[in-house]
PDB file of C-alpha atoms in Angstrom:
ATOM      1  CA  UNK A   1      -9.269  31.686 -45.117  1.00  0.00           C
ATOM      2  CA  UNK A   2      -6.637  34.325 -44.278  1.00  0.00           C
ATOM      3  CA  UNK A   3      -3.404  33.931 -42.309  1.00  0.00           C
ATOM      4  CA  UNK A   4      -5.001  35.065 -39.053  1.00  0.00           C
ATOM      5  CA  UNK A   5      -7.761  32.466 -39.392  1.00  0.00           C
ATOM      6  CA  UNK A   6      -5.213  29.712 -40.061  1.00  0.00           C
ATOM      7  CA  UNK A   7      -3.199  30.730 -37.031  1.00  0.00           C
ATOM      8  CA  UNK A   8      -6.275  30.803 -34.799  1.00  0.00           C
ATOM      9  CA  UNK A   9      -7.369  27.437 -36.116  1.00  0.00           C
ATOM     10  CA  UNK A  10      -3.966  25.972 -35.251  1.00  0.00           C
ATOM     11  CA  UNK A  11      -4.135  26.933 -31.586  1.00  0.00           C
ATOM     12  CA  UNK A  12      -4.685  24.138 -29.042  1.00  0.00           C
ATOM     13  CA  UNK A  13      -8.220  23.627 -27.749  1.00  0.00           C
ATOM     14  CA  UNK A  14      -8.832  25.877 -24.723  1.00  0.00           C
ATOM     15  CA  UNK A  15     -10.576  24.780 -21.553  1.00  0.00           C
ATOM     16  CA  UNK A  16     -10.725  28.401 -20.393  1.00  0.00           C
ATOM     17  CA  UNK A  17     -10.259  31.918 -21.722  1.00  0.00           C
ATOM     18  CA  UNK A  18      -8.853  34.640 -19.478  1.00  0.00           C
ATOM     19  CA  UNK A  19      -9.307  38.267 -20.501  1.00  0.00           C
ATOM     20  CA  UNK A  20      -7.477  41.456 -19.670  1.00  0.00           C
ATOM     21  CA  UNK A  21      -9.863  44.359 -19.052  1.00  0.00           C
ATOM     22  CA  UNK A  22      -8.511  47.804 -20.059  1.00  0.00           C
ATOM     23  CA  UNK A  23      -7.889  48.008 -23.796  1.00  0.00           C
ATOM     24  CA  UNK A  24      -9.138  44.465 -24.367  1.00  0.00           C
ATOM     25  CA  UNK A  25     -12.764  44.563 -23.234  1.00  0.00           C
ATOM     26  CA  UNK A  26     -13.272  48.279 -22.537  1.00  0.00           C
ATOM     27  CA  UNK A  27     -11.899  51.392 -24.248  1.00  0.00           C
ATOM     28  CA  UNK A  28     -10.102  52.880 -21.252  1.00  0.00           C
ATOM     29  CA  UNK A  29      -6.365  52.891 -22.041  1.00  0.00           C
ATOM     30  CA  UNK A  30      -6.371  56.645 -22.755  1.00  0.00           C
ATOM     31  CA  UNK A  31      -7.984  57.248 -19.354  1.00  0.00           C
ATOM     32  CA  UNK A  32      -5.331  55.112 -17.667  1.00  0.00           C
ATOM     33  CA  UNK A  33      -2.622  57.203 -19.309  1.00  0.00           C
ATOM     34  CA  UNK A  34      -4.323  60.448 -18.233  1.00  0.00           C
ATOM     35  CA  UNK A  35      -4.641  59.191 -14.650  1.00  0.00           C
ATOM     36  CA  UNK A  36      -0.964  58.202 -14.471  1.00  0.00           C
ATOM     37  CA  UNK A  37       0.105  61.562 -15.916  1.00  0.00           C
ATOM     38  CA  UNK A  38      -1.772  63.310 -13.101  1.00  0.00           C
ATOM     39  CA  UNK A  39      -0.294  61.004 -10.484  1.00  0.00           C
ATOM     40  CA  UNK A  40       3.272  61.539 -11.712  1.00  0.00           C
ATOM     41  CA  UNK A  41       2.729  65.288 -11.961  1.00  0.00           C
ATOM     42  CA  UNK A  42       1.952  65.230  -8.252  1.00  0.00           C
ATOM     43  CA  UNK A  43       5.526  64.150  -7.512  1.00  0.00           C
ATOM     44  CA  UNK A  44       7.114  66.444 -10.081  1.00  0.00           C
ATOM     45  CA  UNK A  45       7.565  63.965 -12.949  1.00  0.00           C
ATOM     46  CA  UNK A  46       6.170  64.656 -16.423  1.00  0.00           C
ATOM     47  CA  UNK A  47       6.502  61.464 -18.514  1.00  0.00           C
ATOM     48  CA  UNK A  48       6.027  61.511 -22.250  1.00  0.00           C
ATOM     49  CA  UNK A  49       2.468  60.192 -22.808  1.00  0.00           C
ATOM     50  CA  UNK A  50       3.576  57.856 -25.602  1.00  0.00           C
ATOM     51  CA  UNK A  51       6.316  56.404 -23.406  1.00  0.00           C
ATOM     52  CA  UNK A  52       3.902  56.022 -20.497  1.00  0.00           C
ATOM     53  CA  UNK A  53       1.339  54.349 -22.745  1.00  0.00           C
ATOM     54  CA  UNK A  54       3.740  51.474 -23.340  1.00  0.00           C
ATOM     55  CA  UNK A  55       3.343  50.467 -19.677  1.00  0.00           C
ATOM     56  CA  UNK A  56      -0.441  50.273 -19.606  1.00  0.00           C
ATOM     57  CA  UNK A  57      -1.578  46.826 -18.525  1.00  0.00           C
ATOM     58  CA  UNK A  58       1.317  46.216 -16.166  1.00  0.00           C
ATOM     59  CA  UNK A  59       1.334  46.079 -12.371  1.00  0.00           C
ATOM     60  CA  UNK A  60       0.901  49.660 -11.154  1.00  0.00           C
ATOM     61  CA  UNK A  61       3.587  49.472  -8.492  1.00  0.00           C
ATOM     62  CA  UNK A  62       6.055  48.054 -10.995  1.00  0.00           C
ATOM     63  CA  UNK A  63       5.044  50.740 -13.515  1.00  0.00           C
ATOM     64  CA  UNK A  64       5.601  53.490 -10.954  1.00  0.00           C
ATOM     65  CA  UNK A  65       9.113  52.313 -10.207  1.00  0.00           C
ATOM     66  CA  UNK A  66      10.117  51.756 -13.844  1.00  0.00           C
ATOM     67  CA  UNK A  67       8.840  55.109 -15.111  1.00  0.00           C
ATOM     68  CA  UNK A  68      10.188  57.095 -12.150  1.00  0.00           C
ATOM     69  CA  UNK A  69      13.622  55.505 -12.635  1.00  0.00           C
ATOM     70  CA  UNK A  70      13.558  56.500 -16.316  1.00  0.00           C
ATOM     71  CA  UNK A  71      13.180  60.108 -15.178  1.00  0.00           C
ATOM     72  CA  UNK A  72      15.899  59.904 -12.530  1.00  0.00           C
ATOM     73  CA  UNK A  73      13.810  59.179  -9.435  1.00  0.00           C
ATOM     74  CA  UNK A  74      14.088  56.178  -7.174  1.00  0.00           C
ATOM     75  CA  UNK A  75      10.899  55.244  -5.301  1.00  0.00           C
ATOM     76  CA  UNK A  76      10.488  53.036  -2.258  1.00  0.00           C
ATOM     77  CA  UNK A  77       7.895  50.277  -2.376  1.00  0.00           C
ATOM     78  CA  UNK A  78       5.619  52.399  -0.159  1.00  0.00           C
ATOM     79  CA  UNK A  79       5.959  55.343  -2.541  1.00  0.00           C
ATOM     80  CA  UNK A  80       5.190  53.106  -5.525  1.00  0.00           C
ATOM     81  CA  UNK A  81       2.112  51.771  -3.761  1.00  0.00           C
ATOM     82  CA  UNK A  82       0.909  55.274  -2.933  1.00  0.00           C
ATOM     83  CA  UNK A  83       1.423  56.451  -6.519  1.00  0.00           C
ATOM     84  CA  UNK A  84      -0.495  53.428  -7.798  1.00  0.00           C
ATOM     85  CA  UNK A  85      -3.361  54.178  -5.424  1.00  0.00           C
ATOM     86  CA  UNK A  86      -3.389  57.840  -6.440  1.00  0.00           C
ATOM     87  CA  UNK A  87      -3.477  56.906 -10.120  1.00  0.00           C
ATOM     88  CA  UNK A  88      -6.352  54.546  -9.382  1.00  0.00           C
ATOM     89  CA  UNK A  89      -8.295  57.323  -7.672  1.00  0.00           C
ATOM     90  CA  UNK A  90      -7.787  59.616 -10.661  1.00  0.00           C
ATOM     91  CA  UNK A  91      -8.837  56.832 -13.005  1.00  0.00           C
ATOM     92  CA  UNK A  92     -12.043  56.275 -11.044  1.00  0.00           C
ATOM     93  CA  UNK A  93     -12.818  59.989 -11.397  1.00  0.00           C
ATOM     94  CA  UNK A  94     -12.230  59.877 -15.150  1.00  0.00           C
ATOM     95  CA  UNK A  95     -13.869  56.509 -15.885  1.00  0.00           C
ATOM     96  CA  UNK A  96     -17.455  57.723 -15.640  1.00  0.00           C
ATOM     97  CA  UNK A  97     -18.867  56.313 -18.848  1.00  0.00           C
ATOM     98  CA  UNK A  98     -16.620  53.489 -20.097  1.00  0.00           C
ATOM     99  CA  UNK A  99     -17.404  51.994 -23.481  1.00  0.00           C
ATOM    100  CA  UNK A 100     -17.108  48.290 -24.265  1.00  0.00           C
ATOM    101  CA  UNK A 101     -14.853  47.570 -27.206  1.00  0.00           C
ATOM    102  CA  UNK A 102     -16.589  46.101 -30.295  1.00  0.00           C
ATOM    103  CA  UNK A 103     -17.649  42.510 -29.765  1.00  0.00           C
ATOM    104  CA  UNK A 104     -16.748  42.371 -26.073  1.00  0.00           C
ATOM    105  CA  UNK A 105     -20.261  42.122 -24.649  1.00  0.00           C
ATOM    106  CA  UNK A 106     -21.374  39.664 -27.315  1.00  0.00           C
ATOM    107  CA  UNK A 107     -18.364  37.390 -26.777  1.00  0.00           C
ATOM    108  CA  UNK A 108     -18.546  37.311 -22.980  1.00  0.00           C
ATOM    109  CA  UNK A 109     -22.312  36.817 -23.069  1.00  0.00           C
ATOM    110  CA  UNK A 110     -21.822  33.803 -25.338  1.00  0.00           C
ATOM    111  CA  UNK A 111     -19.205  32.425 -22.944  1.00  0.00           C
ATOM    112  CA  UNK A 112     -21.512  33.020 -19.999  1.00  0.00           C
ATOM    113  CA  UNK A 113     -24.195  30.948 -21.710  1.00  0.00           C
ATOM    114  CA  UNK A 114     -22.040  27.921 -22.561  1.00  0.00           C
ATOM    115  CA  UNK A 115     -20.664  25.122 -20.411  1.00  0.00           C
ATOM    116  CA  UNK A 116     -18.097  24.089 -23.025  1.00  0.00           C
ATOM    117  CA  UNK A 117     -15.392  26.531 -21.985  1.00  0.00           C
ATOM    118  CA  UNK A 118     -14.852  28.612 -18.842  1.00  0.00           C
ATOM    119  CA  UNK A 119     -13.846  32.263 -18.748  1.00  0.00           C
ATOM    120  CA  UNK A 120     -12.706  34.951 -16.313  1.00  0.00           C
ATOM    121  CA  UNK A 121     -11.320  38.476 -16.322  1.00  0.00           C
ATOM    122  CA  UNK A 122      -7.733  38.772 -15.065  1.00  0.00           C
ATOM    123  CA  UNK A 123      -6.702  42.409 -14.624  1.00  0.00           C
ATOM    124  CA  UNK A 124      -3.807  44.067 -12.798  1.00  0.00           C
ATOM    125  CA  UNK A 125      -6.210  46.797 -11.623  1.00  0.00           C
ATOM    126  CA  UNK A 126      -7.102  47.124  -7.966  1.00  0.00           C
ATOM    127  CA  UNK A 127     -10.689  46.102  -7.072  1.00  0.00           C
ATOM    128  CA  UNK A 128     -12.062  49.630  -6.680  1.00  0.00           C
ATOM    129  CA  UNK A 129     -11.044  50.439 -10.263  1.00  0.00           C
ATOM    130  CA  UNK A 130     -12.807  47.498 -11.907  1.00  0.00           C
ATOM    131  CA  UNK A 131     -16.511  47.903 -11.137  1.00  0.00           C
ATOM    132  CA  UNK A 132     -17.480  50.638 -13.602  1.00  0.00           C
ATOM    133  CA  UNK A 133     -15.758  48.942 -16.531  1.00  0.00           C
ATOM    134  CA  UNK A 134     -17.248  45.520 -15.786  1.00  0.00           C
ATOM    135  CA  UNK A 135     -20.713  47.054 -15.341  1.00  0.00           C
ATOM    136  CA  UNK A 136     -20.377  48.762 -18.733  1.00  0.00           C
ATOM    137  CA  UNK A 137     -20.160  45.343 -20.387  1.00  0.00           C
ATOM    138  CA  UNK A 138     -23.779  44.676 -19.348  1.00  0.00           C
ATOM    139  CA  UNK A 139     -23.321  40.945 -18.969  1.00  0.00           C
ATOM    140  CA  UNK A 140     -26.153  38.603 -17.979  1.00  0.00           C
ATOM    141  CA  UNK A 141     -24.326  37.624 -14.767  1.00  0.00           C
ATOM    142  CA  UNK A 142     -21.356  39.024 -12.823  1.00  0.00           C
ATOM    143  CA  UNK A 143     -18.146  37.558 -14.277  1.00  0.00           C
ATOM    144  CA  UNK A 144     -15.385  36.021 -12.213  1.00  0.00           C
ATOM    145  CA  UNK A 145     -12.690  38.683 -11.785  1.00  0.00           C
ATOM    146  CA  UNK A 146      -9.144  38.149 -10.537  1.00  0.00           C
ATOM    147  CA  UNK A 147      -7.592  41.564  -9.825  1.00  0.00           C
ATOM    148  CA  UNK A 148      -4.362  42.998  -8.498  1.00  0.00           C
ATOM    149  CA  UNK A 149      -5.425  42.523  -4.882  1.00  0.00           C
ATOM    150  CA  UNK A 150      -5.251  38.737  -5.272  1.00  0.00           C
ATOM    151  CA  UNK A 151      -1.482  38.622  -5.793  1.00  0.00           C
ATOM    152  CA  UNK A 152       1.650  40.401  -4.613  1.00  0.00           C
ATOM    153  CA  UNK A 153       2.984  40.809  -8.164  1.00  0.00           C
ATOM    154  CA  UNK A 154       0.836  41.275 -11.253  1.00  0.00           C
ATOM    155  CA  UNK A 155       1.797  41.527 -14.932  1.00  0.00           C
ATOM    156  CA  UNK A 156       4.401  41.067 -16.381  1.00  0.00           C
ATOM    157  CA  UNK A 157       4.808  38.394 -13.684  1.00  0.00           C
ATOM    158  CA  UNK A 158       2.552  35.350 -14.177  1.00  0.00           C
ATOM    159  CA  UNK A 159       1.078  35.279 -10.655  1.00  0.00           C
ATOM    160  CA  UNK A 160      -2.222  36.971 -11.576  1.00  0.00           C
ATOM    161  CA  UNK A 161      -2.917  34.612 -14.459  1.00  0.00           C
ATOM    162  CA  UNK A 162      -1.942  31.543 -12.480  1.00  0.00           C
ATOM    163  CA  UNK A 163      -4.287  32.582  -9.685  1.00  0.00           C
ATOM    164  CA  UNK A 164      -7.127  33.127 -12.143  1.00  0.00           C
ATOM    165  CA  UNK A 165      -6.582  29.676 -13.667  1.00  0.00           C
ATOM    166  CA  UNK A 166      -6.447  28.165 -10.176  1.00  0.00           C
ATOM    167  CA  UNK A 167      -9.795  29.754  -9.301  1.00  0.00           C
ATOM    168  CA  UNK A 168     -11.318  28.245 -12.438  1.00  0.00           C
ATOM    169  CA  UNK A 169      -9.736  24.860 -11.727  1.00  0.00           C
ATOM    170  CA  UNK A 170      -8.106  24.780 -15.182  1.00  0.00           C
ATOM    171  CA  UNK A 171      -4.415  23.959 -15.848  1.00  0.00           C
ATOM    172  CA  UNK A 172      -2.555  27.021 -17.212  1.00  0.00           C
ATOM    173  CA  UNK A 173      -1.558  25.169 -20.367  1.00  0.00           C
ATOM    174  CA  UNK A 174      -5.264  24.734 -21.204  1.00  0.00           C
ATOM    175  CA  UNK A 175      -5.892  28.500 -21.032  1.00  0.00           C
ATOM    176  CA  UNK A 176      -5.829  31.207 -23.675  1.00  0.00           C
ATOM    177  CA  UNK A 177      -4.984  34.646 -22.297  1.00  0.00           C
ATOM    178  CA  UNK A 178      -6.523  37.453 -24.339  1.00  0.00           C
ATOM    179  CA  UNK A 179      -4.905  40.869 -23.931  1.00  0.00           C
ATOM    180  CA  UNK A 180      -3.798  44.036 -25.677  1.00  0.00           C
ATOM    181  CA  UNK A 181      -0.419  44.824 -24.119  1.00  0.00           C
ATOM    182  CA  UNK A 182       3.149  43.576 -24.136  1.00  0.00           C
ATOM    183  CA  UNK A 183       2.821  42.857 -20.417  1.00  0.00           C
ATOM    184  CA  UNK A 184      -0.235  40.671 -21.029  1.00  0.00           C
ATOM    185  CA  UNK A 185       1.676  38.516 -23.476  1.00  0.00           C
ATOM    186  CA  UNK A 186       4.834  38.324 -21.326  1.00  0.00           C
ATOM    187  CA  UNK A 187       2.735  37.233 -18.346  1.00  0.00           C
ATOM    188  CA  UNK A 188       0.904  34.697 -20.487  1.00  0.00           C
ATOM    189  CA  UNK A 189       4.148  33.123 -21.703  1.00  0.00           C
ATOM    190  CA  UNK A 190       5.522  32.954 -18.170  1.00  0.00           C
ATOM    191  CA  UNK A 191       2.294  31.319 -17.004  1.00  0.00           C
ATOM    192  CA  UNK A 192       2.503  28.708 -19.763  1.00  0.00           C
ATOM    193  CA  UNK A 193      -0.667  29.940 -21.475  1.00  0.00           C
ATOM    194  CA  UNK A 194      -1.466  30.591 -25.125  1.00  0.00           C
ATOM    195  CA  UNK A 195      -1.381  34.321 -25.806  1.00  0.00           C
ATOM    196  CA  UNK A 196      -4.091  35.781 -28.051  1.00  0.00           C
ATOM    197  CA  UNK A 197      -3.444  39.486 -28.605  1.00  0.00           C
ATOM    198  CA  UNK A 198      -5.816  42.187 -29.813  1.00  0.00           C
ATOM    199  CA  UNK A 199      -4.517  45.481 -31.195  1.00  0.00           C
ATOM    200  CA  UNK A 200      -7.281  47.519 -29.548  1.00  0.00           C
ATOM    201  CA  UNK A 201      -5.055  49.101 -26.885  1.00  0.00           C
ATOM    202  CA  UNK A 202      -1.806  51.050 -27.219  1.00  0.00           C
ATOM    203  CA  UNK A 203       0.455  48.268 -28.566  1.00  0.00           C
ATOM    204  CA  UNK A 204       1.121  47.295 -32.167  1.00  0.00           C
ATOM    205  CA  UNK A 205       0.986  43.753 -33.540  1.00  0.00           C
ATOM    206  CA  UNK A 206       4.753  43.382 -33.982  1.00  0.00           C
ATOM    207  CA  UNK A 207       5.445  44.231 -30.341  1.00  0.00           C
ATOM    208  CA  UNK A 208       2.754  41.805 -29.208  1.00  0.00           C
ATOM    209  CA  UNK A 209       4.222  38.976 -31.283  1.00  0.00           C
ATOM    210  CA  UNK A 210       7.726  39.747 -29.979  1.00  0.00           C
ATOM    211  CA  UNK A 211       6.330  39.526 -26.427  1.00  0.00           C
ATOM    212  CA  UNK A 212       5.041  36.018 -27.085  1.00  0.00           C
ATOM    213  CA  UNK A 213       1.580  36.300 -28.640  1.00  0.00           C
ATOM    214  CA  UNK A 214       0.658  33.240 -30.698  1.00  0.00           C
ATOM    215  CA  UNK A 215      -1.665  35.362 -32.835  1.00  0.00           C
ATOM    216  CA  UNK A 216      -2.706  39.006 -33.122  1.00  0.00           C
ATOM    217  CA  UNK A 217      -6.234  40.074 -34.027  1.00  0.00           C
ATOM    218  CA  UNK A 218      -7.731  43.473 -34.873  1.00  0.00           C
ATOM    219  CA  UNK A 219     -10.530  42.838 -32.366  1.00  0.00           C
ATOM    220  CA  UNK A 220     -12.607  40.264 -30.541  1.00  0.00           C
ATOM    221  CA  UNK A 221     -14.877  39.405 -33.456  1.00  0.00           C
ATOM    222  CA  UNK A 222     -12.414  36.959 -35.035  1.00  0.00           C
ATOM    223  CA  UNK A 223     -11.975  35.206 -31.702  1.00  0.00           C
ATOM    224  CA  UNK A 224     -15.747  34.825 -31.316  1.00  0.00           C
ATOM    225  CA  UNK A 225     -15.978  33.369 -34.799  1.00  0.00           C
ATOM    226  CA  UNK A 226     -13.257  30.824 -34.016  1.00  0.00           C
ATOM    227  CA  UNK A 227     -15.048  29.736 -30.867  1.00  0.00           C
ATOM    228  CA  UNK A 228     -18.218  29.289 -32.888  1.00  0.00           C
ATOM    229  CA  UNK A 229     -16.328  27.228 -35.451  1.00  0.00           C
ATOM    230  CA  UNK A 230     -15.086  24.973 -32.663  1.00  0.00           C
ATOM    231  CA  UNK A 231     -18.619  24.831 -31.244  1.00  0.00           C
ATOM    232  CA  UNK A 232     -17.372  26.211 -27.937  1.00  0.00           C
ATOM    233  CA  UNK A 233     -19.753  29.185 -27.994  1.00  0.00           C
ATOM    234  CA  UNK A 234     -22.812  30.399 -29.889  1.00  0.00           C
TER     235      UNK A 234
END
């Protein structure tokens, strides 16, 4: 048994697992970055792609304000909202053939087929940006999705995760939040959830641990194995 296995085994028993979408279940972080670069170019800002990539997974309106400020531009809330919508439109154009990340379909299918633990997808994306990625997972039934339209403030604030837990009827402290970004882990800590991070997005393991992750994994396979060991999923 390696250190990662021991850490996973030490986590409290979950009643529900909540999953981020981009970079956690589907390989779309690079498309998100490309869409934001186009949106910022439209207002005369050219962010460094590596710098911009650090913000993937956060609330789009918050991202717009933070990145614009870094490049000397102040944006009103209406301007942030418009930039977020424009980025979402570009993303929808680019996200034509999204690919599930390894193990994602198998894990969510196993969770769909068990009554021992609940699950949902909790993503900061707006509803129109979610459909293609969820469809690419090819799940046996439509999953419960809590998206950015359900709350005023998404990640790194905890509101999105708390709303997702509320919809499942599970206390936040009984939830594991599985994500790939710093913002996922910060939101999870603020929501009182256990953070399980995967390094399949744009964020390294050290940053994820510093943001509050209880454990980092190279992918979803180790998580599926742990759920099998606990007899929570097949």
